[in-house]
XYZ file of C-alpha atoms in Angstrom:
764
model
C 0.000 0.000 0.000
C 1.085 3.596 -0.498
C -0.046 7.088 0.359
C -1.947 9.213 -2.123
C -0.136 12.389 -3.028
C -1.659 15.845 -3.224
C -1.342 15.746 -7.007
C -3.586 12.679 -7.243
C -6.240 14.307 -5.068
C -6.456 17.563 -7.006
C -5.480 16.436 -10.503
C -8.238 16.871 -13.110
C -9.869 13.754 -14.491
C -10.059 13.050 -18.240
C -12.203 10.661 -20.196
C -10.241 8.864 -22.938
C -11.070 10.416 -26.302
C -8.586 9.052 -28.738
C -5.022 10.357 -28.320
C -3.895 10.744 -24.687
C -3.669 14.368 -23.469
C -0.266 15.950 -23.257
C 1.462 17.203 -20.117
C 2.398 20.890 -20.673
C 6.167 21.251 -20.460
C 7.946 23.927 -18.420
C 10.607 25.752 -20.470
C 14.234 25.647 -19.396
C 17.179 28.010 -19.664
C 16.742 31.451 -21.171
C 13.279 30.531 -22.488
C 12.055 30.594 -18.895
C 12.562 34.394 -18.902
C 9.823 34.810 -21.507
C 7.516 32.001 -20.396
C 3.967 33.285 -20.608
C 3.042 31.858 -17.196
C 5.786 33.900 -15.496
C 4.944 36.952 -17.573
C 1.333 36.823 -16.382
C 2.549 36.553 -12.786
C 4.944 39.453 -13.349
C 2.176 41.656 -14.760
C -0.101 40.795 -11.850
C 2.596 41.668 -9.300
C 3.334 44.883 -11.172
C -0.370 45.708 -11.063
C -0.310 45.378 -7.261
C 2.835 47.491 -6.861
C 1.374 50.069 -9.221
C -1.534 50.535 -6.808
C 0.855 51.011 -3.880
C 3.048 53.552 -5.678
C 0.038 55.405 -7.081
C -1.303 55.810 -3.542
C 2.020 57.247 -2.317
C 2.409 59.450 -5.368
C -1.077 60.938 -5.071
C -0.556 61.639 -1.365
C 2.140 64.193 -2.303
C 3.838 63.992 1.077
C 6.626 66.407 0.165
C 6.755 68.916 -2.653
C 10.072 67.744 -4.101
C 9.404 63.993 -4.055
C 10.662 62.425 -7.298
C 8.528 59.985 -9.243
C 8.657 56.620 -7.495
C 7.504 54.586 -10.491
C 10.997 54.158 -12.052
C 12.668 52.973 -8.849
C 9.750 50.663 -8.009
C 9.683 48.910 -11.358
C 13.465 48.755 -11.460
C 13.338 46.839 -8.169
C 10.617 44.613 -9.608
C 12.616 43.788 -12.752
C 15.849 43.264 -10.832
C 14.227 40.952 -8.272
C 12.485 38.875 -10.939
C 15.673 38.586 -13.003
C 18.065 37.702 -10.176
C 15.587 35.202 -8.720
C 16.229 33.016 -11.803
C 19.926 32.647 -10.991
C 20.749 29.368 -9.307
C 23.452 30.927 -7.130
C 23.313 31.075 -3.357
C 20.828 33.646 -2.183
C 23.353 35.535 -0.042
C 25.650 36.122 -3.023
C 22.778 37.381 -5.149
C 21.700 39.883 -2.490
C 25.271 41.144 -2.205
C 25.021 41.982 -5.898
C 21.513 43.421 -5.743
C 21.920 45.766 -2.765
C 24.710 47.921 -4.245
C 22.806 48.115 -7.532
C 19.658 49.190 -5.714
C 21.581 51.710 -3.597
C 23.109 53.255 -6.721
C 19.707 53.499 -8.401
C 18.155 55.074 -5.298
C 21.026 57.546 -5.007
C 20.557 58.584 -8.615
C 16.830 59.071 -8.065
C 17.473 61.167 -4.934
C 20.135 63.321 -6.571
C 17.763 64.147 -9.413
C 15.844 66.506 -7.112
C 18.911 68.257 -5.675
C 20.240 71.569 -6.961
C 23.570 71.663 -8.768
C 24.922 71.565 -12.303
C 27.217 68.591 -11.747
C 26.838 65.256 -9.937
C 29.570 66.314 -7.514
C 27.711 69.519 -6.610
C 24.518 67.569 -6.040
C 26.323 65.036 -3.889
C 27.824 67.845 -1.798
C 24.320 69.260 -1.289
C 23.083 65.812 -0.239
C 25.957 65.404 2.210
C 25.549 68.843 3.796
C 21.779 68.637 4.237
C 21.819 65.115 5.653
C 24.672 66.042 8.015
C 22.606 68.979 9.282
C 19.604 66.703 9.752
C 21.625 64.113 11.685
C 22.955 66.882 13.936
C 19.386 67.981 14.696
C 18.313 64.395 15.306
C 21.117 63.826 17.806
C 21.306 67.178 19.573
C 17.687 68.354 19.297
C 15.861 70.869 17.191
C 13.362 70.981 14.332
C 14.075 70.151 10.697
C 11.908 71.446 7.863
C 14.089 69.857 5.187
C 12.131 67.417 3.025
C 15.266 65.651 1.759
C 15.529 63.171 4.694
C 12.009 61.927 3.977
C 12.957 61.386 0.324
C 16.143 59.589 1.394
C 14.012 57.208 3.447
C 11.154 56.773 0.966
C 13.074 56.039 -2.248
C 15.192 53.105 -0.944
C 12.165 51.743 0.919
C 10.140 51.613 -2.301
C 12.989 49.875 -4.142
C 13.468 47.359 -1.330
C 9.745 46.608 -1.169
C 9.569 45.965 -4.910
C 12.726 43.862 -4.932
C 11.673 41.670 -2.010
C 8.183 41.208 -3.442
C 9.594 40.013 -6.771
C 12.090 37.767 -4.999
C 9.395 36.167 -2.850
C 7.281 35.432 -5.918
C 9.869 34.175 -8.381
C 12.378 32.566 -6.008
C 10.278 31.385 -3.087
C 6.894 31.136 -4.884
C 5.317 32.595 -1.742
C 2.561 35.141 -2.342
C 2.152 36.190 1.274
C 5.803 37.087 1.774
C 5.464 39.237 -1.333
C 2.247 40.938 -0.259
C 3.164 41.710 3.360
C 5.820 44.404 2.663
C 3.788 46.063 -0.088
C 0.610 45.875 1.972
C 2.356 47.355 5.016
C 3.583 50.324 2.983
C 0.107 50.873 1.525
C -1.653 50.642 4.895
C 0.747 53.097 6.540
C 0.244 55.501 3.639
C -3.554 55.206 3.651
C -3.838 55.478 7.456
C -2.338 58.975 7.350
C -4.607 60.191 4.573
C -7.898 61.985 5.221
C -11.100 59.983 5.101
C -12.149 59.120 1.596
C -12.445 56.374 -0.995
C -9.174 54.497 -1.531
C -9.221 52.919 -4.969
C -5.588 51.870 -4.520
C -6.494 49.659 -1.573
C -9.361 48.036 -3.462
C -7.019 47.330 -6.370
C -4.429 45.932 -3.962
C -6.956 43.579 -2.352
C -8.197 42.384 -5.725
C -4.678 41.817 -7.033
C -3.645 40.045 -3.820
C -6.488 37.535 -4.122
C -5.627 36.864 -7.757
C -1.902 36.496 -7.056
C -2.364 34.154 -4.087
C -4.763 31.966 -6.067
C -2.478 31.928 -9.081
C 0.636 30.877 -7.158
C -1.309 28.131 -5.440
C -2.426 26.783 -8.822
C 1.080 27.061 -10.316
C 2.405 25.009 -7.423
C -0.136 22.309 -8.209
C 0.631 22.317 -11.936
C 4.286 21.850 -11.028
C 3.360 18.732 -9.061
C 1.170 17.539 -11.919
C 4.063 17.900 -14.357
C 6.359 16.028 -11.977
C 3.850 13.187 -11.850
C 3.134 13.240 -15.618
C -0.482 14.192 -14.879
C -2.090 15.902 -17.864
C -4.008 19.159 -17.431
C -5.377 21.856 -19.772
C -2.538 24.136 -20.975
C -4.534 27.310 -20.251
C -5.981 26.233 -16.917
C -4.199 29.082 -15.085
C -5.965 31.697 -17.225
C -9.324 30.018 -16.667
C -8.810 30.003 -12.899
C -7.593 33.618 -13.018
C -10.726 34.645 -14.878
C -13.049 32.862 -12.439
C -11.164 34.186 -9.404
C -11.390 37.746 -10.715
C -15.183 37.730 -10.793
C -15.461 35.899 -7.496
C -13.154 38.435 -5.834
C -15.222 41.299 -7.234
C -18.370 39.783 -5.760
C -16.728 39.339 -2.338
C -15.391 42.902 -2.340
C -18.820 44.188 -3.322
C -20.458 42.305 -0.463
C -17.865 43.629 1.971
C -18.518 47.143 0.683
C -22.273 46.832 1.256
C -21.871 45.618 4.833
C -22.594 48.183 7.598
C -19.541 50.284 8.312
C -17.753 49.238 11.473
C -17.023 52.834 12.345
C -20.740 53.512 12.817
C -20.791 51.340 15.916
C -17.874 53.142 17.504
C -16.478 49.875 18.869
C -14.117 49.194 15.999
C -12.838 52.769 15.989
C -12.098 52.516 19.704
C -10.115 49.316 19.179
C -8.246 50.906 16.257
C -7.396 53.998 18.334
C -6.031 51.879 21.156
C -3.963 49.826 18.735
C -2.441 52.794 16.920
C -1.966 55.009 19.990
C 1.456 53.580 21.030
C 2.685 53.893 17.438
C 1.433 57.456 17.114
C 3.077 58.449 20.398
C 6.439 57.253 19.120
C 5.929 58.882 15.735
C 5.106 62.200 17.389
C 8.510 62.153 19.076
C 10.087 61.951 15.630
C 7.812 64.542 14.034
C 10.298 67.324 14.760
C 12.610 65.737 12.195
C 9.996 65.678 9.406
C 7.937 68.848 9.768
C 8.084 69.387 5.999
C 5.897 66.315 5.452
C 2.368 67.399 4.599
C -0.064 66.251 7.283
C -3.014 65.065 5.196
C -5.276 64.380 8.142
C -4.723 67.619 10.002
C -6.850 70.681 9.468
C -5.230 72.495 12.425
C -2.661 75.252 12.196
C -1.536 74.478 15.759
C -1.886 71.165 17.559
C -0.695 72.557 20.938
C 1.894 69.836 21.340
C 5.535 70.121 22.324
C 6.494 71.317 18.824
C 5.394 74.307 16.788
C 7.053 74.185 13.347
C 6.778 76.933 10.777
C 4.417 75.604 8.117
C 4.826 77.990 5.193
C 1.550 78.559 3.362
C -1.599 77.646 5.300
C -5.366 77.769 4.911
C -7.602 78.803 7.779
C -10.580 76.454 7.659
C -14.019 77.027 9.141
C -13.777 73.794 11.132
C -15.648 74.264 14.450
C -13.541 74.277 17.604
C -15.660 75.516 20.508
C -18.385 77.858 21.666
C -17.056 80.352 24.211
C -19.074 82.345 26.712
C -17.180 85.043 28.645
C -18.117 86.405 32.060
C -17.514 89.948 30.790
C -18.655 91.580 27.597
C -15.769 92.095 25.180
C -15.460 95.071 22.878
C -11.815 94.493 21.887
C -10.023 91.309 20.744
C -8.991 88.800 23.412
C -6.483 85.984 23.218
C -7.763 82.489 24.005
C -4.591 80.825 25.237
C -3.787 77.110 24.813
C 0.009 76.731 24.932
C 3.233 78.744 25.263
C 6.680 77.911 23.874
C 10.029 78.841 25.344
C 12.718 77.449 23.006
C 13.279 78.920 19.550
C 14.994 76.998 16.765
C 15.668 77.982 13.175
C 12.544 76.161 11.965
C 10.086 76.329 14.836
C 9.429 76.382 18.555
C 9.692 73.759 21.277
C 8.219 73.564 24.757
C 10.536 72.267 27.455
C 7.670 71.938 29.937
C 8.302 68.334 30.918
C 6.816 68.436 34.422
C 3.178 68.231 35.429
C 1.406 68.938 38.693
C -2.176 69.705 39.731
C -3.164 73.129 38.487
C -3.558 74.806 41.869
C -0.093 73.762 43.044
C 1.766 76.328 40.927
C -0.157 79.418 42.108
C 2.390 80.686 44.633
C 2.445 83.803 46.752
C 4.550 85.449 44.053
C 1.798 84.802 41.507
C -0.854 86.244 43.785
C 1.237 89.316 44.512
C 1.505 90.417 40.883
C 0.184 93.898 40.252
C -2.691 94.962 38.037
C -4.023 91.525 37.137
C -7.665 90.712 36.461
C -9.424 87.345 36.494
C -11.435 86.482 33.402
C -13.835 83.547 33.430
C -15.107 81.618 30.428
C -17.329 78.645 29.698
C -16.209 76.314 26.910
C -18.424 73.929 24.923
C -16.189 71.824 22.651
C -17.322 71.421 19.040
C -14.466 69.177 17.904
C -11.108 67.730 18.879
C -8.976 70.651 17.680
C -7.769 71.466 21.179
C -6.571 67.925 21.892
C -6.098 67.786 25.653
C -5.358 71.530 26.019
C -7.761 73.547 28.161
C -8.351 77.110 26.983
C -8.132 80.233 29.137
C -8.063 83.967 28.539
C -4.691 84.998 29.950
C -2.437 83.024 32.283
C -4.308 79.926 33.598
C -5.519 80.017 37.202
C -8.313 77.520 37.685
C -10.799 75.148 36.060
C -13.856 73.325 37.338
C -12.393 69.955 36.400
C -9.265 68.067 37.238
C -6.397 69.513 35.234
C -2.596 69.505 35.289
C -0.251 72.417 34.756
C 2.735 71.779 32.476
C 5.814 73.645 33.642
C 9.606 73.621 33.587
C 12.212 74.923 36.008
C 9.799 76.817 38.240
C 6.122 76.185 39.099
C 5.494 79.721 37.855
C 6.801 78.800 34.398
C 3.540 77.251 33.167
C 3.236 76.605 29.437
C -0.384 75.429 29.555
C -2.956 73.307 31.342
C -4.204 69.958 30.113
C -7.023 67.535 30.732
C -6.086 63.928 31.600
C -7.862 62.843 28.402
C -8.432 64.385 24.999
C -11.494 66.583 24.605
C -14.336 65.268 22.475
C -17.253 66.978 20.793
C -19.807 68.051 23.371
C -17.381 68.236 26.315
C -17.886 71.239 28.609
C -15.745 72.999 31.186
C -15.201 76.433 32.708
C -11.821 78.106 33.292
C -10.312 81.181 34.884
C -7.356 83.121 33.535
C -5.418 86.195 34.594
C -4.645 89.141 32.282
C -2.715 92.335 32.846
C -4.561 95.627 33.181
C -1.363 97.633 33.664
C -1.028 100.895 31.768
C 1.847 101.778 29.497
C 3.247 104.085 32.167
C 3.201 101.332 34.785
C 4.924 98.845 32.484
C 7.456 101.463 31.441
C 8.472 101.850 35.078
C 8.680 98.094 35.795
C 12.471 97.954 35.420
C 14.553 94.886 34.595
C 14.943 93.014 37.893
C 13.861 89.698 36.377
C 13.520 86.528 38.482
C 16.212 83.947 37.846
C 13.753 81.431 36.372
C 12.674 84.027 33.805
C 16.221 84.888 32.692
C 17.244 81.212 32.499
C 14.382 80.181 30.206
C 13.217 83.144 28.150
C 16.357 84.720 26.727
C 17.440 81.620 24.766
C 18.453 82.042 21.121
C 20.246 79.635 18.764
C 23.957 80.258 18.294
C 23.504 80.308 14.530
C 20.979 83.160 14.588
C 22.165 85.675 11.969
C 23.620 88.806 13.571
C 21.557 91.077 11.350
C 18.382 90.096 13.277
C 19.796 91.576 16.476
C 21.206 94.516 14.541
C 17.769 95.327 13.115
C 16.208 95.153 16.590
C 18.814 97.561 17.932
C 18.285 99.872 14.970
C 14.518 100.017 15.514
C 14.827 100.656 19.264
C 17.878 102.938 19.282
C 15.853 105.833 20.744
C 14.011 103.782 23.381
C 15.149 103.166 26.946
C 12.565 100.986 28.697
C 11.724 97.374 27.885
C 8.115 98.378 27.297
C 8.975 101.091 24.774
C 11.277 98.705 22.918
C 8.543 96.061 22.798
C 5.938 98.599 21.655
C 8.259 99.916 18.933
C 9.019 96.458 17.534
C 5.310 95.639 17.676
C 4.473 98.795 15.726
C 7.168 98.270 13.066
C 6.116 94.682 12.423
C 2.476 95.734 12.085
C 3.256 98.537 9.648
C 6.138 97.128 7.571
C 5.226 93.409 7.279
C 1.804 92.751 5.627
C -0.448 89.880 6.645
C -0.279 87.030 4.112
C -1.132 83.327 4.478
C 0.641 82.293 1.250
C 4.305 82.378 2.190
C 7.133 80.262 0.874
C 8.760 77.562 2.992
C 12.015 78.510 4.654
C 14.911 77.225 2.508
C 17.113 74.534 4.095
C 19.877 76.035 6.175
C 18.109 79.378 6.679
C 16.761 80.792 9.934
C 13.018 81.406 9.614
C 12.872 84.730 11.481
C 15.805 86.014 9.437
C 14.103 84.798 6.251
C 10.846 86.506 7.273
C 12.467 89.841 8.169
C 14.803 90.184 5.205
C 13.394 88.048 2.366
C 9.689 87.321 2.729
C 8.790 90.629 4.396
C 5.230 89.369 4.765
C 3.546 86.522 6.624
C 0.991 85.646 9.287
C 0.772 85.435 13.078
C 3.371 82.680 13.607
C 5.960 84.753 11.730
C 5.094 88.165 13.200
C 4.929 86.885 16.785
C 8.115 84.815 16.456
C 10.021 87.747 14.987
C 9.002 89.972 17.898
C 9.994 87.382 20.517
C 13.381 86.721 18.882
C 14.149 90.424 18.474
C 13.211 91.151 22.097
C 15.359 88.300 23.353
C 18.283 89.623 21.340
C 17.848 92.865 23.340
C 17.818 91.004 26.678
C 14.042 91.264 27.218
C 12.459 87.948 28.340
C 9.565 86.872 26.153
C 7.859 83.774 24.810
C 5.409 82.711 22.100
C 1.796 81.832 22.954
C -0.712 80.163 20.631
C -4.434 79.550 20.667
C -7.334 81.517 19.187
C -8.430 85.119 19.004
C -11.856 86.252 20.197
C -12.720 89.185 17.961
C -16.024 90.997 18.657
C -18.101 91.545 15.552
C -18.491 94.940 13.938
C -21.999 95.123 15.403
C -20.594 95.824 18.831
C -19.484 94.118 22.018
C -20.644 90.613 22.921
C -19.897 87.732 25.274
C -20.574 84.634 23.117
C -18.225 83.450 20.382
C -18.239 80.562 17.910
C -14.575 79.623 17.467
C -13.292 77.855 14.335
C -9.839 77.112 12.992
C -10.072 80.436 11.155
C -9.588 82.040 14.593
C -6.174 80.398 15.107
C -3.611 82.902 16.314
C -0.193 83.418 17.903
C 1.133 86.351 19.944
C 4.149 87.320 22.082
C 4.073 87.411 25.872
C 6.635 89.732 27.460
C 7.616 89.498 31.122
C 7.601 92.629 33.266
C 8.878 92.432 36.865
C 6.029 92.799 39.315
C 3.370 92.520 36.578
C 4.044 89.070 35.094
C 3.327 88.092 31.505
C 1.820 90.766 29.276
C 0.394 90.161 25.782
C 1.329 92.082 22.627
C 0.082 91.733 19.053
C 2.467 92.507 16.165
C 0.187 90.849 13.551
C -1.786 93.439 11.535
C -4.804 91.166 10.953
C -6.202 92.194 14.368
C -5.938 95.328 16.428
C -3.001 96.117 18.691
C -3.340 96.027 22.466
C -4.249 99.507 23.770
C -2.805 100.258 27.209
C -3.059 104.042 27.197
C -5.970 104.012 29.648
C -5.525 100.591 31.204
C -7.810 98.736 28.761
C -6.448 95.397 27.565
C -7.203 92.877 24.904
C -8.941 90.710 27.458
C -11.579 92.716 29.237
C -13.117 96.155 29.426
C -13.904 95.919 33.131
C -11.250 97.480 35.413
C -10.046 95.744 38.517
C -7.227 93.837 40.095
C -8.697 90.543 41.219
C -6.122 87.769 41.597
C -8.106 85.355 43.717
C -8.882 81.871 42.516
C -12.608 81.802 41.708
C -14.763 78.740 41.241
C -16.105 79.049 37.684
C -19.345 77.413 38.820
C -20.154 80.590 40.731
C -19.844 82.863 37.685
C -23.157 84.538 36.957
C -24.635 83.550 33.661
C -22.416 80.470 33.129
C -23.783 76.928 33.325
C -23.081 74.920 36.438
C -20.842 72.001 35.462
C -19.956 69.213 37.913
C -16.284 69.159 38.809
C -15.848 65.385 39.071
C -17.812 62.237 38.577
C -18.807 59.854 41.316
C -15.486 58.095 41.096
C -13.494 61.273 41.359
C -12.617 61.249 37.682
C -12.425 63.939 35.070
C -15.217 66.493 34.921
C -15.471 66.449 31.145
C -18.892 65.345 29.919
C -18.935 63.344 26.720
C -22.438 62.928 25.280
C -20.877 62.208 21.904
C -18.100 59.696 22.463
C -18.016 58.190 19.017
C -14.709 57.477 17.383
C -13.055 60.123 15.298
C -11.841 57.608 12.762
C -13.190 58.149 9.269
C -15.334 55.501 7.653
C -12.719 54.655 5.077
C -10.160 53.725 7.743
C -12.718 51.433 9.337
C -13.653 49.990 5.946
C -10.026 49.395 5.052
C -9.206 47.832 8.377
C -12.411 45.794 8.130
C -11.341 44.577 4.718
C -7.929 43.639 6.063
C -9.561 41.853 8.987
C -11.852 40.018 6.560
C -8.915 38.929 4.415
C -6.918 37.834 7.464
C -9.875 36.007 8.972
C -10.599 34.283 5.672
C -6.955 33.332 5.314
C -6.820 32.027 8.876
C -10.010 30.027 8.375
C -8.724 28.633 5.097
C -5.373 27.732 6.629
C -7.101 26.055 9.542
C -9.327 24.068 7.222
C -6.374 23.028 5.058
C -4.455 21.990 8.167
C -7.075 19.822 9.859
C -8.942 18.549 6.776
C -9.158 14.775 6.828
C -7.167 14.382 10.063
C -9.910 14.650 12.655
C -10.768 11.427 14.454
C -7.382 9.805 13.773
C -5.193 8.474 16.535
C -2.005 10.362 17.462
C 0.379 8.387 15.246
C -1.758 8.750 12.096
C -2.562 12.396 12.820
C 1.064 13.399 13.417
C 2.251 11.549 10.322
C -0.481 13.193 8.252
C 0.520 16.604 9.587
C 4.151 15.854 8.755
C 3.283 14.936 5.164
C 0.994 17.958 4.804
C 3.511 20.468 6.181
C 6.259 18.895 4.063
C 4.083 19.345 0.972
C 3.613 23.051 1.784
C 7.404 23.321 2.100
C 7.736 21.593 -1.297
C 9.312 18.454 0.205
C 6.158 16.325 0.266
C 5.909 12.617 -0.553
C 5.886 11.476 -4.146
C 2.739 9.594 -5.238
C 4.584 6.269 -5.398
C 6.539 6.555 -2.107
C 5.909 4.376 0.914
C 6.106 5.943 4.406
C 9.591 4.461 4.908
C 10.819 5.817 1.557
C 9.369 9.253 2.265
C 10.988 9.205 5.726
C 14.427 8.589 4.169
C 13.886 11.410 1.641
C 12.671 13.849 4.294
C 15.540 13.012 6.642
C 18.007 13.849 3.893
C 16.388 17.249 3.325
C 16.136 18.095 7.041
C 19.577 17.500 8.546
C 19.478 16.655 12.222
C 15.963 15.229 12.226
C 16.688 11.680 11.055
C 15.771 10.047 14.366
C 12.618 12.107 14.838
C 11.343 11.436 11.321
C 11.955 7.704 11.750
C 10.065 7.706 15.084
C 7.032 9.264 13.394
C 7.170 6.941 10.372
C 7.660 3.734 12.371
C 4.860 4.617 14.787
C 2.505 5.343 11.885
C 3.324 2.079 10.060
C 3.053 0.008 13.251
C -0.305 1.392 14.339
C -1.734 1.869 10.840
C -0.953 -1.483 9.377
C -0.240 -3.544 12.522
C -3.600 -2.477 14.028
C -1.949 -2.080 17.436
C -3.032 0.569 19.915
C -0.749 3.417 20.913
C 0.781 2.758 24.324
C 0.622 5.589 26.881
C 4.407 5.740 27.340
C 4.855 6.115 23.546
C 2.892 9.403 23.350
C 5.485 11.781 24.845
C 8.441 10.709 22.626
C 6.129 10.906 19.617
C 5.093 14.473 20.460
C 8.734 15.517 21.013
C 9.717 14.024 17.652
C 6.846 15.865 15.944
C 7.863 19.208 17.478
C 11.447 18.826 16.206
C 10.286 17.900 12.701
C 7.651 20.645 12.684
C 10.233 23.305 13.594
C 12.551 22.222 10.796
C 9.721 22.153 8.264
C 8.495 25.632 9.284
C 11.995 27.037 8.909
C 12.214 25.475 5.469
C 8.765 26.816 4.566
C 9.869 30.344 5.516
C 13.219 29.888 3.726
C 15.097 30.317 6.997
C 17.059 27.088 6.704
């Protein structure tokens, strides 16, 4: 007796009709390069990679990204060609990697300036050296070249490995995993919308996996001289195409998982650790266009200069103030203390409960007024930042103050969790009501924590920035008059413009704004004022948030804030008076201090006490904590923020993975249930060996197959023989498996299984 091979089970049956059917022959030598079966596979793989590259290309992550199609298809051709060589794989890769590196270098250098290759290489070296220095020693990089240097070789490597897995290992999944990972990462950072590239990728993946499975069977049929139709692969491809379309259509018509909120919550939890690590690296790639963000400021630790922006009408919050406003007020979310050539950083790395930082020194500041607001969130634009008018004092919910160096050096206050649509809270802030005369007489006896944190400037700041500041303020003596003069000159000489060019690599942004652009928007005007004041020894910092601008109809106390209200302004420190706001951006009015009026309130007073916002007349009473002592934020709308396309894509991936897992499980256990241990383990050995292309021939006995398998799996001879002998003894001798025989049999199976899995994955 003998075992039936896989080829006999799946081989097509023919009725004799005259001449016996022929067995299609597989070409040898150079003819294999143009074999139509391999060409169809090559076109199908190229179709899949085309979808991946098209998705990346249409995303337009950086403005200077070269076309990725040449490098992708070069990797595809090279992998398919070298896979046909019968040399050792390690030697082939040693040849391929330098070729791929040279091709990627040529593609990268095509976007660099320079009339000669040497000049372009020098530019590449200098810009990457500057980027590495920033990566190691800190800072922000707005150079898009590092992203290109990462993307181009990655695309080549993905294409090369995919072709190698198909044409050398005949393994569709090892080919699809790298390409699919690149596509999923790309799509996950795109805004919600229909992703044709992903649909094409799924369709092509199903066709490719089915095709390789069939080609493996035809190879076994040829080895066993089993006839089959010469064009069977095209027939199966045609049938699979329509079946895959039907399955994709059914998946598309299913209810979206994002509508339940459960899937989006799971997705958010899964991607949160990855996003947290990516955010730490975002300072190195600020030139990459954020396709999902509609925010000018995200109130995180970094504030890069973005170049041209668009102020959208995306809702942020509804604000109700305790006092009627008739002049603009600044709705503060975050402050930044460290300036770099391409943006700002916050060094506030300590957190403590909000009330802990309000010291006696804070309470003793002169001419400060408390301003109370109620906030009803209309979106997630604020993240976890809680908004206040002026320096934060109190909220009616649990909140932490972020600070550095001194508890008085607070950059902002945050909620323990991100704000969602419908969340409500009330907050109290402190603004200065000091007059120009009072600030002029404040002097320069700055606290040590102010001087140590708010006079920082990069060593490479061009000297002409400081020279211009000194020129503008040559006739002024006090810090206030110098600040007011710089504010006035920036408002009058530098027009408001949202369409500004990106800062060139190697240039300081404030220097570029003052001497080249000579126009810009709030981030540029405010940053220029802070940098110029610091160069004069006047402590200052940059604050960001939104501007509350009363309508032309008159004063009011209710405001609908959108992203169009995004703003930035300088805060200057005056001894005895604390932080005082200025506005050098001409899009909104300057702060008028001639009579003590400020850009925060029209009501005079000097109230520095901490007031419970629940007691503010006219504001809604909001509970401070829940029954468990948790956060006071109310979330009537807690649905996921993930777009439906992300849920659909992830659902499709889950469907494919679940189908694959179910199919693999079925293929693994099919026909083996109900067998005793010896027959089951021997059947699993034969099945796994067949998947690793070392299965039994149709005419082999168990003993013959055991000898063949032992020769192909060095070190497993004894284990294979244990499995074979046990199977023969209990299958044909009709004896029962003794209890003491079970453990050695299982140990032998585990050793053989490990070797077969390594061979299946081409790791041995």
